[in-house]
Short mmCIF file of N, CA and C in Angstrom, two decimals:
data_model
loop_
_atom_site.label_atom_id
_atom_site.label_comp_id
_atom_site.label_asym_id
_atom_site.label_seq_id
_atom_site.Cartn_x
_atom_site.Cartn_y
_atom_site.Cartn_z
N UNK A 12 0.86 -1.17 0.00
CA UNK A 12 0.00 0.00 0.00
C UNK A 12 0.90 1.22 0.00
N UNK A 13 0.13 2.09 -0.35
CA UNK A 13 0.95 3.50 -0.75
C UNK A 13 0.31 4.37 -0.55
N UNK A 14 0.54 5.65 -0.04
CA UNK A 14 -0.03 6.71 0.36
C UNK A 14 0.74 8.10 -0.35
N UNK A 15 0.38 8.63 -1.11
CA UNK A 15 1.08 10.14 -1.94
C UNK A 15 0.20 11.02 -2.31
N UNK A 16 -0.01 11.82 -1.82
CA UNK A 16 -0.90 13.21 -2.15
C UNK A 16 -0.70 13.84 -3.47
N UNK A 17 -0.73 14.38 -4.53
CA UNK A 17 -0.72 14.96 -5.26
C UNK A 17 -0.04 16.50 -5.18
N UNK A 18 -0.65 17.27 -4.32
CA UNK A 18 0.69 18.52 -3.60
C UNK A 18 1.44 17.90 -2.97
N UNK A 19 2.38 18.36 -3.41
CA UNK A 19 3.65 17.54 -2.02
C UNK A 19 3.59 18.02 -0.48
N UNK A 20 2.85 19.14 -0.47
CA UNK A 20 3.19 19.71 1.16
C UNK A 20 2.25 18.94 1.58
N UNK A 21 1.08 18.43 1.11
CA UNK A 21 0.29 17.09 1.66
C UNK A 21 0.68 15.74 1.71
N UNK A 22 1.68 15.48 1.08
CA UNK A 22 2.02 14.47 1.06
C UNK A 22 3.05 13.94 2.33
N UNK A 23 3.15 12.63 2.22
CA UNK A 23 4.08 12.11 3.46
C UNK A 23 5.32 12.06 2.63
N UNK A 24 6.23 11.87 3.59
CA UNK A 24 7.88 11.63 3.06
C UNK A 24 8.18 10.55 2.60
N UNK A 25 9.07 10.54 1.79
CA UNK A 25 9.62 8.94 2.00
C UNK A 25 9.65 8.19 3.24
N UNK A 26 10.60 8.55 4.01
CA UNK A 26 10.77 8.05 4.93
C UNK A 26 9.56 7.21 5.57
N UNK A 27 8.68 8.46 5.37
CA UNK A 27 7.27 7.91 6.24
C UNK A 27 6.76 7.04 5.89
N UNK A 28 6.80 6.48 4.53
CA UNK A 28 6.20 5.48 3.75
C UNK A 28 7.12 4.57 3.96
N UNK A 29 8.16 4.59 4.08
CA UNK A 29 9.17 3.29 4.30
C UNK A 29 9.31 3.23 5.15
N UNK A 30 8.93 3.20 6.21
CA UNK A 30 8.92 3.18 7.61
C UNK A 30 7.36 2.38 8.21
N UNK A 31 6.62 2.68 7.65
CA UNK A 31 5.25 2.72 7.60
C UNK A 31 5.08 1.06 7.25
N UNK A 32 5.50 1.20 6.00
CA UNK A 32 5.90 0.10 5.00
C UNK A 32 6.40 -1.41 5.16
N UNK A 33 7.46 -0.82 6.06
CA UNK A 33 9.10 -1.77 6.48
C UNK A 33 7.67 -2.28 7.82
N UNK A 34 7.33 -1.66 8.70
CA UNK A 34 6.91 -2.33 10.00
C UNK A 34 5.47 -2.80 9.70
N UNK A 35 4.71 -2.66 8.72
CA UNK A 35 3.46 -3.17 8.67
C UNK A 35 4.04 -5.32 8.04
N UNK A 36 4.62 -4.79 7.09
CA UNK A 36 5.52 -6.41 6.52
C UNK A 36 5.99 -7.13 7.63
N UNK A 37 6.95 -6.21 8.48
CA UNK A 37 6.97 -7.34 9.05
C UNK A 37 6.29 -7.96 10.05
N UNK A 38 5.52 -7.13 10.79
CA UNK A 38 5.00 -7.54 11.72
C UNK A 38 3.42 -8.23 11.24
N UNK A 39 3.35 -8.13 9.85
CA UNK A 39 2.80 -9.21 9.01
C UNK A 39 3.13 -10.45 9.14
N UNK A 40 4.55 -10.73 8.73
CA UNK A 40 5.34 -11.81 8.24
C UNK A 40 5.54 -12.68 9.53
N UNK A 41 5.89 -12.07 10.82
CA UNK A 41 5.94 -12.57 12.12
C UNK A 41 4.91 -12.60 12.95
N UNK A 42 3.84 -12.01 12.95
CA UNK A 42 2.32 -12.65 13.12
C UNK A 42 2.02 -14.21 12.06
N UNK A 43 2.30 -14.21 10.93
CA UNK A 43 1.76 -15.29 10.18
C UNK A 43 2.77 -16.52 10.38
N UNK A 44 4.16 -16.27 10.96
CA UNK A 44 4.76 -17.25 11.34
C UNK A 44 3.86 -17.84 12.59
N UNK A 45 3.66 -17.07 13.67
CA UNK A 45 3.13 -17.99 14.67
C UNK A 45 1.83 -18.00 14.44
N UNK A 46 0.81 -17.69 13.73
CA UNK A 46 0.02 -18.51 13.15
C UNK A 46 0.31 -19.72 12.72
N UNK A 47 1.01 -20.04 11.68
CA UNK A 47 1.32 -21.04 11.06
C UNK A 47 1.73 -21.78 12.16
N UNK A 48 2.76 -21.44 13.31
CA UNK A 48 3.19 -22.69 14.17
C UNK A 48 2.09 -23.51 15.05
N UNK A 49 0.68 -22.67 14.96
CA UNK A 49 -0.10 -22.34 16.43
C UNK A 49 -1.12 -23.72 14.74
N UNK A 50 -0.98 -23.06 13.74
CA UNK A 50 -2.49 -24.52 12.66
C UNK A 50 -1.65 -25.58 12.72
N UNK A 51 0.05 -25.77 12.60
CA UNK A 51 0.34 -26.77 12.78
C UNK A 51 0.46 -27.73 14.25
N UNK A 52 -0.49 -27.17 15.27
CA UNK A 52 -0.16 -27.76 16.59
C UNK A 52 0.97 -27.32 17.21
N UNK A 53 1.68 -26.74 16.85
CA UNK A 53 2.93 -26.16 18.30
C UNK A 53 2.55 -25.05 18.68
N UNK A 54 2.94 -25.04 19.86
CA UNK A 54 3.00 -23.88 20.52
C UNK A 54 4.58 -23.04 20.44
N UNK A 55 4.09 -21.64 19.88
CA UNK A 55 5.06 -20.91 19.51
C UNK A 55 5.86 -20.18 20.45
N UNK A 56 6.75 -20.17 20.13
CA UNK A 56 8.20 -19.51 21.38
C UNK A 56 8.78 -18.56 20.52
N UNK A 57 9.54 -17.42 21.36
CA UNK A 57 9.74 -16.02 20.49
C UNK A 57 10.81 -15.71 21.16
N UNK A 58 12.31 -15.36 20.73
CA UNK A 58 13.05 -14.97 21.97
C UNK A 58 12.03 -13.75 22.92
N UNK A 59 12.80 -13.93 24.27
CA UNK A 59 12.19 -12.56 25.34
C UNK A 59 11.60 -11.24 24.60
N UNK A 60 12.31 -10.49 24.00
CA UNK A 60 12.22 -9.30 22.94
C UNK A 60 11.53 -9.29 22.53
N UNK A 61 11.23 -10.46 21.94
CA UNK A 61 9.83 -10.34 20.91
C UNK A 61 8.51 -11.65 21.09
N UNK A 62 8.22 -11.03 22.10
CA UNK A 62 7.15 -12.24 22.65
C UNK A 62 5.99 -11.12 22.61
N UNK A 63 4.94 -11.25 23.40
CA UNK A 63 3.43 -10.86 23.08
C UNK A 63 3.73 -9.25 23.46
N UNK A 64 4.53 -8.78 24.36
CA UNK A 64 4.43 -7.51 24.55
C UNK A 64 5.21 -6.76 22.94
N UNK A 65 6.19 -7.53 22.41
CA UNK A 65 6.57 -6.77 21.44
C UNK A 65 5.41 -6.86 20.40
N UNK A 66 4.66 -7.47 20.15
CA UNK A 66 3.52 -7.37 19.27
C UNK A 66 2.61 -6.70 20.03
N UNK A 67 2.34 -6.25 21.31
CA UNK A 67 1.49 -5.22 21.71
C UNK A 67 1.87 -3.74 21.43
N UNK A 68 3.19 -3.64 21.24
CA UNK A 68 3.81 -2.50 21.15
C UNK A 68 3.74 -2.36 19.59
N UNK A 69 3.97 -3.28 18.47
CA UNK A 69 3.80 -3.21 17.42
C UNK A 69 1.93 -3.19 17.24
N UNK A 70 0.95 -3.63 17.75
CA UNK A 70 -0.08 -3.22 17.20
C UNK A 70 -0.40 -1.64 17.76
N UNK A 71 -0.26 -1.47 19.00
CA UNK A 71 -0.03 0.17 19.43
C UNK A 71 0.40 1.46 18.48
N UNK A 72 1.93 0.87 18.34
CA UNK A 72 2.44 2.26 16.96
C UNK A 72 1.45 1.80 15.62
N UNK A 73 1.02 1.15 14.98
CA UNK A 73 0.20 1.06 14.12
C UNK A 73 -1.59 2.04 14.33
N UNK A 74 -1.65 1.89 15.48
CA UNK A 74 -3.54 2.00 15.52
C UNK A 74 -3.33 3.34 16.26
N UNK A 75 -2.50 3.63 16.97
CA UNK A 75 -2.92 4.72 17.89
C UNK A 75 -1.84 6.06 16.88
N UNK A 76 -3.23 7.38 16.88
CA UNK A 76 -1.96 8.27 16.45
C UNK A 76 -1.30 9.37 17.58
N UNK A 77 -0.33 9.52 16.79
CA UNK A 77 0.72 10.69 17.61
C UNK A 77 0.63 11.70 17.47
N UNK A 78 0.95 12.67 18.50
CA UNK A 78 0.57 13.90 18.87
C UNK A 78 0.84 14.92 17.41
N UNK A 79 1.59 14.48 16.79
CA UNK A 79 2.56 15.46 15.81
C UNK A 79 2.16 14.79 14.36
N UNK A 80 1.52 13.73 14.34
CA UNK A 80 0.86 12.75 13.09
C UNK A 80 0.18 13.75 12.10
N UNK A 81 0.72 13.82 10.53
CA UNK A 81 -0.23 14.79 10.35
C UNK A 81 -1.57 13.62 9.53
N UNK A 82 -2.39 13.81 9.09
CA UNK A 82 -3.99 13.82 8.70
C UNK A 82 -4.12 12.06 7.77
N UNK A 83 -2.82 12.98 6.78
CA UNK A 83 -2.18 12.17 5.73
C UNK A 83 -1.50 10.71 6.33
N UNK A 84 -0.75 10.37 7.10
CA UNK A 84 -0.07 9.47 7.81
C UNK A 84 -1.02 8.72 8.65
N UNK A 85 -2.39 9.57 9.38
CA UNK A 85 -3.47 8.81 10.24
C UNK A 85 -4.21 8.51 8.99
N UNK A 86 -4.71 8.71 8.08
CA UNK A 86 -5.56 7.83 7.25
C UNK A 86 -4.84 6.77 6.57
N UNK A 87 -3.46 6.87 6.28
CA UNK A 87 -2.60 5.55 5.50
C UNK A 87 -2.46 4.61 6.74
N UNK A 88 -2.75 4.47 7.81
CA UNK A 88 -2.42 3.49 8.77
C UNK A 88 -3.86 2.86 8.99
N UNK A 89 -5.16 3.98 8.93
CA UNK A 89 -6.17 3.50 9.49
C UNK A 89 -6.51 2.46 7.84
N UNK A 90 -5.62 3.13 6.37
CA UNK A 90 -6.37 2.53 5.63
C UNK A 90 -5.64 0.92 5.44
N UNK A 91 -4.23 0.90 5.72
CA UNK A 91 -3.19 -0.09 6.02
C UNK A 91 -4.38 -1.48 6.74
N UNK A 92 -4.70 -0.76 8.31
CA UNK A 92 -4.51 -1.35 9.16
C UNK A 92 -6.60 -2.48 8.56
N UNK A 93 -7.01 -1.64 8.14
CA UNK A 93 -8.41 -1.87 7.96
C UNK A 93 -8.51 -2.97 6.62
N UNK A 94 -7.66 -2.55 5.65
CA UNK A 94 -7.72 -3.45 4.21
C UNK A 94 -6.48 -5.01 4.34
N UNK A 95 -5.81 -4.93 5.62
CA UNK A 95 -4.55 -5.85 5.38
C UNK A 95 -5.60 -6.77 6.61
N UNK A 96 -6.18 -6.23 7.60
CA UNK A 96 -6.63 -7.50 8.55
C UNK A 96 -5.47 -7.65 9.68
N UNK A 97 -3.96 -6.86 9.71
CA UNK A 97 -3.16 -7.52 10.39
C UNK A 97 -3.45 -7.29 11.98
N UNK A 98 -4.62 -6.14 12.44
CA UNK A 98 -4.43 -5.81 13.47
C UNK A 98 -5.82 -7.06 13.89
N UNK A 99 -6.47 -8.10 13.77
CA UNK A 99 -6.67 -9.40 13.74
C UNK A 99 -5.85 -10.36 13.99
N UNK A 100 -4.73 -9.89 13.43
CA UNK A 100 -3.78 -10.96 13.26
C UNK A 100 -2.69 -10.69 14.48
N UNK A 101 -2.41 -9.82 14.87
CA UNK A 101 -1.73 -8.85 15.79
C UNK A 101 -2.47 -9.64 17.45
N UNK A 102 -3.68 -9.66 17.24
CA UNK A 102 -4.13 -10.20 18.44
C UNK A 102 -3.99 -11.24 18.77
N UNK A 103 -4.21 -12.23 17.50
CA UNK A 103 -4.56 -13.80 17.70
C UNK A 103 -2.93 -13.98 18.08
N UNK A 104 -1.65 -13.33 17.69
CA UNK A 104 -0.37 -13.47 17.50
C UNK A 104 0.12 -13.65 19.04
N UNK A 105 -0.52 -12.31 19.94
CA UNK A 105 -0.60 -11.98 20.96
C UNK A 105 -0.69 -12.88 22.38
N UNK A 106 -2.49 -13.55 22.00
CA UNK A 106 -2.74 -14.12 22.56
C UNK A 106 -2.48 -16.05 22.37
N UNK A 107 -1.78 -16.20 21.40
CA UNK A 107 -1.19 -17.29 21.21
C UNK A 107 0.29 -17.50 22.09
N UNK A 108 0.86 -16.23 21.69
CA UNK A 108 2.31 -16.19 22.56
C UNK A 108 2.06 -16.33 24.26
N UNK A 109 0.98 -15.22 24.30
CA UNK A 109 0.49 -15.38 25.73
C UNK A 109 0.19 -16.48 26.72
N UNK A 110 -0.90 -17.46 25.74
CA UNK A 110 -0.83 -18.87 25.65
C UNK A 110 0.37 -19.56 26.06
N UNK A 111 0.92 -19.78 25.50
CA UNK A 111 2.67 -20.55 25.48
C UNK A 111 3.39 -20.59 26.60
N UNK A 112 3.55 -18.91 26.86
CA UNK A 112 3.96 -18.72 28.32
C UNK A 112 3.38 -19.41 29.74
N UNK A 113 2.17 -19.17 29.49
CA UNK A 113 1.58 -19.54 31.16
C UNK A 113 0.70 -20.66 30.53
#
């Protein structure tokens, strides 16, 4: 997904889009891993770092905006977060890891 305004002073930066970009993939790609471990019957293990709180913190910077967010950046996340399903996936990821632990 891509987000570019047509004026540029509306528009987001690069950066913002690759940034945006870079953390929606992966925290795609590593939600659907422990999916996949959780349909094949195992229970999934994550080093410390990245166990259910780092996917709480990754669905957080995704859904919630920031004080300084401009308009442009809150609708590419709400439209990210609404057409990809990952913040679904973000939970089940969550509460699977959560699972595991206790």
């Amino acid at each position: 997904m891509a987000y570019a305004a047509h004026a540029s002073e509306h528009s987001l930066t690069i950066d913002e889009l690759v940034t945006c970009e870079l953390t929606v993939q992966a925290l795609w790609c590593f939600s659907r891993q422990i999916q996949t471990l959780v349909e094949d019957g195992q229970d999934p293990s994550t080093p410390d770092d990245f166990g259910w709180r780092f996917l709480r913190a990754g669905y957080s910077r995704l859904t919630t905006a920031r004080a300084q967010e401009t308009a442009q950046h809150c609708l590419m996340r709400e439209a990210i977060m609404k057409t990809s399903g990952l913040a679904e996936r973000l939970r089940a990821a969550q509460d699977a890891l959560r699972d595991s632990v206790g």
